[in-house]
XYZ file of C-alpha atoms in Angstrom:
490
model
C 61.001 -32.354 -24.121
C 62.791 -29.045 -23.548
C 64.801 -29.423 -26.788
C 61.757 -30.150 -28.963
C 59.874 -27.242 -27.440
C 62.856 -24.941 -27.822
C 62.665 -25.706 -31.546
C 58.997 -24.715 -31.755
C 58.512 -21.761 -34.099
C 56.042 -19.916 -31.874
C 54.186 -20.332 -28.597
C 50.618 -19.831 -29.751
C 47.610 -22.136 -29.677
C 47.836 -24.428 -32.686
C 44.039 -24.435 -33.000
C 42.982 -20.785 -32.591
C 46.269 -18.854 -32.771
C 45.761 -17.180 -29.384
C 48.712 -16.717 -27.061
C 46.705 -16.206 -23.854
C 43.857 -18.321 -22.355
C 46.254 -20.284 -20.085
C 48.412 -21.789 -22.810
C 49.572 -25.372 -22.161
C 52.140 -27.425 -24.024
C 51.796 -31.143 -24.686
C 54.632 -33.171 -23.133
C 54.444 -35.876 -25.821
C 54.763 -33.723 -28.945
C 55.202 -30.109 -30.053
C 51.659 -28.849 -29.562
C 50.419 -25.723 -27.802
C 46.759 -25.346 -26.868
C 44.434 -23.095 -24.854
C 43.363 -24.542 -21.522
C 40.441 -22.097 -21.128
C 38.979 -22.932 -24.552
C 39.809 -26.640 -24.023
C 41.940 -26.902 -27.176
C 44.648 -28.725 -25.225
C 41.905 -31.030 -23.871
C 40.815 -31.915 -27.426
C 44.425 -32.664 -28.383
C 44.884 -34.889 -25.317
C 41.685 -36.809 -26.054
C 42.428 -37.285 -29.756
C 46.114 -38.213 -29.427
C 45.908 -39.778 -25.948
C 48.678 -37.453 -24.851
C 47.623 -37.139 -21.218
C 50.284 -34.792 -19.819
C 50.728 -31.075 -20.508
C 52.653 -28.250 -18.878
C 51.202 -24.876 -17.947
C 53.504 -22.398 -19.712
C 52.838 -19.618 -17.209
C 53.452 -21.424 -13.922
C 55.270 -24.626 -14.928
C 52.678 -26.966 -13.378
C 51.950 -30.334 -15.002
C 48.326 -31.209 -15.777
C 47.160 -34.824 -16.053
C 44.059 -35.263 -18.225
C 43.353 -38.675 -16.698
C 43.350 -37.294 -13.131
C 41.860 -33.994 -14.350
C 44.105 -32.128 -11.932
C 47.547 -30.602 -11.614
C 50.329 -32.838 -10.330
C 52.867 -31.565 -7.852
C 56.324 -32.928 -8.489
C 59.332 -31.652 -6.544
C 61.780 -32.411 -9.365
C 59.639 -30.691 -12.003
C 59.264 -27.635 -9.758
C 63.072 -27.477 -9.453
C 63.478 -27.830 -13.239
C 60.943 -25.012 -13.806
C 62.861 -22.724 -11.431
C 66.165 -23.563 -13.083
C 64.790 -22.958 -16.594
C 63.329 -19.615 -15.469
C 66.723 -18.639 -14.049
C 68.353 -19.518 -17.390
C 65.695 -17.512 -19.261
C 66.390 -14.470 -17.107
C 70.120 -14.821 -17.771
C 69.531 -15.161 -21.510
C 67.247 -12.148 -21.464
C 70.064 -9.973 -20.193
C 72.289 -10.888 -23.183
C 70.206 -12.157 -26.120
C 66.641 -10.817 -26.022
C 65.722 -12.125 -29.474
C 66.589 -15.708 -28.562
C 64.693 -15.432 -25.279
C 61.478 -14.376 -26.985
C 60.910 -17.982 -28.114
C 62.586 -19.806 -25.270
C 61.109 -17.726 -22.501
C 57.549 -18.162 -23.765
C 58.019 -21.906 -23.493
C 58.887 -21.813 -19.825
C 57.127 -18.740 -18.502
C 54.312 -17.821 -20.890
C 54.172 -15.649 -23.981
C 54.149 -11.941 -23.337
C 55.350 -12.354 -19.750
C 58.692 -10.610 -19.453
C 60.655 -11.627 -16.380
C 63.857 -10.066 -15.199
C 65.908 -10.601 -12.082
C 65.443 -8.062 -9.311
C 68.244 -7.046 -7.026
C 66.958 -4.450 -4.540
C 68.914 -1.194 -4.381
C 70.083 0.272 -1.073
C 67.128 2.653 -1.186
C 64.678 -0.217 -1.721
C 66.249 -2.246 1.086
C 65.811 0.747 3.363
C 62.149 1.066 2.390
C 61.538 -2.647 2.995
C 63.130 -2.427 6.448
C 60.905 0.516 7.425
C 57.748 -0.985 5.897
C 57.609 -4.602 7.082
C 53.842 -4.922 6.517
C 52.877 -7.526 3.926
C 49.483 -8.461 2.581
C 48.525 -11.712 4.217
C 45.569 -13.079 6.142
C 46.183 -12.206 9.781
C 43.810 -11.774 12.708
C 43.656 -8.034 12.009
C 43.434 -8.328 8.229
C 40.321 -6.882 6.579
C 40.867 -8.346 3.109
C 37.623 -9.940 1.938
C 35.508 -7.267 3.636
C 33.768 -5.159 1.021
C 30.450 -3.360 0.929
C 27.873 -3.771 -1.838
C 25.917 -0.913 -3.372
C 22.130 -1.263 -3.075
C 20.762 -1.098 -6.626
C 17.181 -0.460 -5.508
C 15.762 -2.821 -2.873
C 18.590 -5.321 -3.489
C 19.585 -5.738 0.177
C 18.069 -9.267 -0.031
C 20.774 -10.140 -2.597
C 23.625 -8.282 -0.877
C 23.245 -10.110 2.437
C 23.310 -13.539 0.720
C 26.363 -12.550 -1.357
C 28.167 -11.605 1.880
C 27.349 -15.021 3.371
C 28.490 -16.905 0.251
C 31.739 -14.949 -0.189
C 32.663 -15.797 3.418
C 31.953 -19.529 3.069
C 35.495 -21.000 3.484
C 35.402 -23.868 0.963
C 33.468 -21.847 -1.629
C 36.048 -19.065 -1.310
C 38.891 -21.554 -1.818
C 37.188 -23.020 -4.904
C 36.760 -19.685 -6.686
C 40.072 -18.112 -5.667
C 41.940 -21.165 -7.005
C 40.284 -20.794 -10.447
C 38.622 -24.211 -10.338
C 35.537 -23.363 -12.420
C 35.696 -24.555 -16.038
C 32.897 -22.862 -17.936
C 31.178 -24.976 -20.586
C 28.412 -22.542 -21.467
C 28.274 -21.225 -25.038
C 28.239 -17.678 -23.688
C 30.355 -17.306 -20.494
C 28.862 -13.827 -20.004
C 25.553 -15.531 -19.146
C 27.137 -17.944 -16.638
C 26.338 -17.123 -13.001
C 29.304 -19.202 -11.803
C 31.713 -17.098 -13.900
C 30.196 -13.966 -12.369
C 30.554 -15.417 -8.861
C 34.190 -16.163 -9.658
C 34.681 -12.516 -10.655
C 32.845 -11.436 -7.508
C 35.244 -13.409 -5.289
C 38.196 -11.818 -7.097
C 36.663 -8.389 -6.430
C 36.062 -9.154 -2.754
C 39.592 -10.411 -2.116
C 41.403 -7.886 -4.322
C 42.048 -5.557 -1.387
C 39.893 -2.749 -2.825
C 37.946 -0.963 -0.108
C 35.395 0.955 -2.154
C 31.924 -0.682 -2.283
C 31.400 -3.042 -5.206
C 28.470 -2.506 -7.594
C 26.957 -5.947 -8.336
C 25.000 -4.912 -11.441
C 26.133 -7.886 -13.558
C 25.113 -10.302 -10.821
C 21.685 -8.682 -10.536
C 21.212 -8.873 -14.321
C 22.091 -12.593 -14.348
C 19.751 -13.284 -11.425
C 16.930 -11.536 -13.291
C 17.787 -13.540 -16.424
C 17.953 -16.991 -14.808
C 15.451 -16.583 -11.948
C 12.721 -14.489 -13.544
C 10.472 -14.624 -10.468
C 13.073 -12.415 -8.731
C 13.202 -9.816 -11.549
C 12.159 -6.240 -10.793
C 12.932 -3.651 -8.170
C 10.483 -4.890 -5.523
C 11.865 -6.144 -2.220
C 12.401 -9.916 -2.430
C 12.866 -12.607 0.204
C 16.518 -13.347 1.079
C 15.733 -17.034 1.679
C 14.060 -17.345 -1.714
C 17.057 -15.645 -3.319
C 19.482 -18.051 -1.584
C 17.671 -21.129 -2.907
C 17.318 -19.624 -6.404
C 21.020 -18.658 -6.471
C 22.143 -22.135 -5.346
C 19.870 -23.707 -7.951
C 21.250 -21.592 -10.823
C 24.855 -22.054 -9.625
C 24.252 -25.809 -9.415
C 22.884 -25.882 -12.988
C 25.675 -23.687 -14.386
C 28.599 -25.530 -12.804
C 27.482 -29.050 -13.663
C 30.277 -29.065 -16.247
C 32.780 -28.900 -13.377
C 31.892 -32.368 -12.081
C 32.700 -34.241 -15.318
C 29.653 -36.439 -14.894
C 30.883 -38.048 -11.702
C 28.306 -39.263 -9.211
C 28.834 -37.968 -5.717
C 28.031 -39.182 -2.235
C 25.063 -36.877 -1.807
C 21.345 -37.218 -2.606
C 21.635 -34.939 -5.668
C 24.252 -37.341 -7.161
C 26.175 -34.305 -8.360
C 29.810 -33.499 -7.701
C 29.613 -29.759 -8.425
C 30.973 -27.428 -5.749
C 27.466 -26.325 -4.684
C 26.362 -29.886 -3.957
C 29.676 -30.759 -2.323
C 29.214 -27.918 0.172
C 25.477 -27.332 0.632
C 23.624 -30.587 -0.125
C 22.538 -32.840 2.723
C 20.194 -35.816 2.916
C 16.931 -35.702 4.869
C 15.555 -39.103 5.912
C 11.785 -39.536 6.216
C 10.551 -42.613 8.097
C 6.819 -43.380 7.821
C 5.749 -46.059 10.338
C 2.474 -47.955 9.980
C 0.486 -47.912 13.241
C -0.887 -51.423 12.563
C 2.067 -53.573 11.420
C 4.819 -51.114 12.454
C 6.438 -51.468 9.031
C 8.726 -48.560 8.132
C 8.941 -46.899 4.723
C 12.086 -44.786 4.315
C 12.931 -42.126 1.724
C 15.949 -39.820 1.529
C 15.620 -36.418 -0.123
C 18.281 -33.768 -0.849
C 18.154 -30.412 0.922
C 20.073 -27.146 0.773
C 18.516 -25.717 3.916
C 16.217 -26.649 6.795
C 13.125 -24.483 7.375
C 12.067 -24.384 11.038
C 8.700 -23.412 12.511
C 8.641 -20.866 15.345
C 6.401 -20.373 18.389
C 3.768 -17.786 17.587
C 3.018 -19.230 14.135
C -0.373 -20.711 13.270
C 1.335 -24.145 13.222
C 0.960 -25.735 16.673
C 4.358 -25.595 18.358
C 5.202 -28.572 20.537
C 6.289 -27.504 24.083
C 9.933 -28.471 24.164
C 11.379 -27.783 27.563
C 14.305 -30.198 28.106
C 13.822 -30.031 31.854
C 14.304 -27.517 34.588
C 15.655 -24.009 33.950
C 19.413 -23.853 33.626
C 19.816 -26.940 31.458
C 22.351 -26.385 28.684
C 22.078 -28.183 25.344
C 24.376 -27.241 22.429
C 25.742 -24.392 24.511
C 22.314 -22.751 24.747
C 21.178 -21.683 28.188
C 17.460 -22.411 28.575
C 16.060 -19.343 30.260
C 12.363 -19.691 31.043
C 10.270 -18.656 28.035
C 13.212 -18.539 25.583
C 13.066 -20.689 22.465
C 16.377 -22.075 21.205
C 17.562 -23.363 17.842
C 17.876 -26.785 19.473
C 14.187 -26.586 20.476
C 13.255 -25.892 16.852
C 15.400 -28.794 15.633
C 13.857 -31.148 18.210
C 10.419 -30.167 16.998
C 11.498 -30.660 13.375
C 12.767 -34.202 14.087
C 10.004 -35.356 16.461
C 7.588 -38.147 15.399
C 4.368 -36.694 14.001
C 1.059 -38.576 13.932
C -0.423 -38.098 10.455
C -4.024 -38.762 11.563
C -7.014 -40.452 9.958
C -7.355 -37.761 7.288
C -3.881 -38.518 5.911
C -3.786 -42.303 5.689
C -0.969 -43.804 3.599
C -1.043 -47.159 1.822
C 1.165 -49.518 3.824
C 3.309 -51.917 1.774
C 3.048 -54.460 4.599
C -0.708 -54.313 5.233
C -1.532 -53.593 1.556
C -4.178 -51.147 2.732
C -4.492 -47.517 3.830
C -3.534 -47.134 7.500
C -2.770 -44.367 9.959
C 0.937 -43.765 10.403
C 3.568 -41.598 12.051
C 6.251 -39.666 10.214
C 9.672 -38.690 11.512
C 12.389 -36.618 9.838
C 16.094 -37.053 10.677
C 19.415 -36.122 9.074
C 20.836 -38.991 7.041
C 23.764 -36.975 5.660
C 24.906 -33.608 6.923
C 26.177 -30.969 4.475
C 29.448 -29.102 4.988
C 27.451 -25.878 5.356
C 24.171 -26.200 7.245
C 21.732 -23.347 6.635
C 18.735 -22.954 8.949
C 15.772 -20.844 7.817
C 13.652 -19.555 10.704
C 10.150 -19.197 9.237
C 9.423 -15.617 10.277
C 7.129 -14.768 7.360
C 3.729 -16.399 7.553
C 1.505 -16.419 4.485
C -1.904 -18.038 4.694
C -5.404 -17.469 3.347
C -6.364 -15.618 6.529
C -3.272 -13.607 7.393
C 0.122 -12.351 6.290
C 2.498 -11.347 9.068
C 6.017 -11.467 10.442
C 6.831 -13.543 13.536
C 9.330 -11.705 15.747
C 9.823 -14.458 18.372
C 13.393 -14.344 19.688
C 15.287 -17.584 19.055
C 18.557 -18.208 20.855
C 21.205 -19.814 18.617
C 24.707 -21.006 19.607
C 28.169 -20.248 18.201
C 28.840 -24.005 18.123
C 26.240 -26.616 17.249
C 26.298 -30.405 17.599
C 23.896 -32.091 15.156
C 24.455 -35.621 16.526
C 21.061 -35.792 18.346
C 19.228 -35.113 15.082
C 20.954 -37.754 12.986
C 19.133 -40.848 11.712
C 21.782 -42.914 13.530
C 20.746 -41.279 16.821
C 17.027 -41.929 16.319
C 16.925 -44.731 18.860
C 18.056 -42.274 21.558
C 14.751 -40.391 21.240
C 11.629 -42.087 22.572
C 8.159 -40.638 22.087
C 9.604 -37.286 21.088
C 11.574 -36.855 24.316
C 15.225 -35.938 24.009
C 17.929 -38.130 25.496
C 21.603 -37.278 25.261
C 23.241 -39.900 22.994
C 26.241 -41.736 24.369
C 28.235 -40.964 21.220
C 28.316 -37.177 21.521
C 32.012 -36.868 20.647
C 31.532 -37.203 16.885
C 33.382 -34.183 15.478
C 31.924 -34.837 12.012
C 28.585 -33.519 13.293
C 29.894 -30.361 14.973
C 29.448 -26.941 13.397
C 30.562 -23.333 13.902
C 28.414 -20.289 13.132
C 29.925 -18.068 10.412
C 27.072 -15.934 9.039
C 23.661 -14.638 10.147
C 21.103 -12.840 7.971
C 18.592 -10.582 9.729
C 15.416 -8.794 8.659
C 14.324 -5.550 10.233
C 10.852 -4.083 9.748
C 7.533 -5.516 8.663
C 6.394 -7.829 5.903
C 5.448 -4.866 3.714
C 8.473 -2.688 4.463
C 11.765 -4.097 5.678
C 15.529 -4.252 5.262
C 18.060 -7.112 5.280
C 21.490 -6.990 6.905
C 24.008 -9.710 7.711
C 26.706 -10.554 10.228
C 29.735 -12.387 8.858
C 32.694 -13.921 10.666
C 36.030 -12.756 9.272
C 38.257 -14.647 11.740
C 37.592 -16.634 14.878
C 35.559 -14.428 17.237
C 35.845 -11.456 14.842
C 32.494 -10.413 13.415
C 31.345 -7.616 11.109
C 27.927 -6.234 10.278
C 27.239 -5.782 6.561
C 24.555 -3.224 5.765
C 24.780 -2.862 1.958
C 27.750 -0.493 1.357
C 28.516 -0.018 5.079
C 30.599 -2.544 7.028
C 31.150 -2.070 10.769
C 32.803 -4.106 13.538
C 30.361 -6.182 15.583
C 30.640 -8.031 18.879
C 29.670 -11.666 19.409
C 26.884 -10.346 21.677
C 25.537 -8.253 18.773
C 25.392 -11.412 16.655
C 23.787 -13.690 19.268
C 21.278 -11.031 20.372
C 20.043 -10.470 16.818
C 16.639 -11.774 15.765
C 18.014 -14.247 13.207
C 16.384 -15.204 9.905
C 19.013 -17.348 8.146
C 21.761 -19.042 10.167
C 24.848 -20.448 8.393
C 27.005 -23.072 10.136
C 30.204 -24.674 8.796
C 31.544 -28.107 9.738
C 34.282 -27.584 12.307
C 36.721 -30.234 11.126
C 36.850 -28.681 7.626
C 37.390 -25.152 8.890
C 40.591 -23.276 9.345
C 41.416 -19.725 10.239
């Protein structure tokens, strides 16, 4: 392979003549093609040449696996060929121009570096390196408010600090298939992640993101204050639609049947069981969800009294002080059986007639990131207001009691601790909180984000300040973001 490629006249894409766009070389024949523009993909499909080498990094891409293959021997060969190229460069630059582009990418000029005494001295006195440590602030960056855009800024902060989403974008996994990449929200999010983790400290101006949001979610266009929850759902929806090309048509194990990164991380399955009160037949449906909206005490919706027992009981790490509502209380209410009443009879498939029934919601499949929306804004025909009820939420949350598999452990809406409470798959850690200050008519959004374990920061548009765990847990809470523990790492 190396001989045939050495004989190639030039390292440019054989289809468009470009020498950038992540040039790859076919390992079956002398063919160079752009990876970004999918010219190498077309060659592989037409010729059934399923292996190609990335000319910049030396990695081998398999078009059948649709992923890069790590091979220890190939990595060693790539290093050796680079070493030879550097040696050749020192003596015969004209020969290297063709050979080097084969192994290390056209236009990339590499030369060996032997540090001078002065440089060695500087390195000894400046041991600091850029890496993610417990004191590192890389990834922390403020966002300029472009006119009532705090609703967008706080959601962007939460998304850019979602571990698996960060890994996806920083590893250049998105393959844009839109005719105009400049109109792709996923491409803009990819750029946004690069900006956040570039190490720049000046606030970023997200004008391109705002323009794309206005373009693809027209109900959010304009300079009026918008709802952060509505923006989150709209952003996930547009991202989901724009990165469908990344899943290559594969069906996934989630209710949206989509393998895009948004569905992999945020989509869960909500099970609805409707039980006939006459024949006790159960009708079950499973619907996808990106978030769970929870009613609060003080709303016009009757709130079921949910005391788990005497004061001092602790469930999910939440201390039940008299009069305090907890996130667990809200989840118990959400998953309790509800009698639908005579005015909402449903046709029973067993009785073949309309009968009264009960309905119960449980979690069939939990997402990697669970987002809880506390319904603080009430809009009805009679009133519009904000509910300021304090809700206690924990740093660590166990969702096992609210799973469909744990349904039998709840009887008549009363909570019983399931015997299988050691399931780590259902345990979550808090990593972001969005808050709203002010009234329905005039308010401001801020967010708390977790940078490292037990290290929190408050993001208020362009201003980022250190926050304590107490600051986070004492906040009112509007959107709560939890990440599955077993998929997390610091």
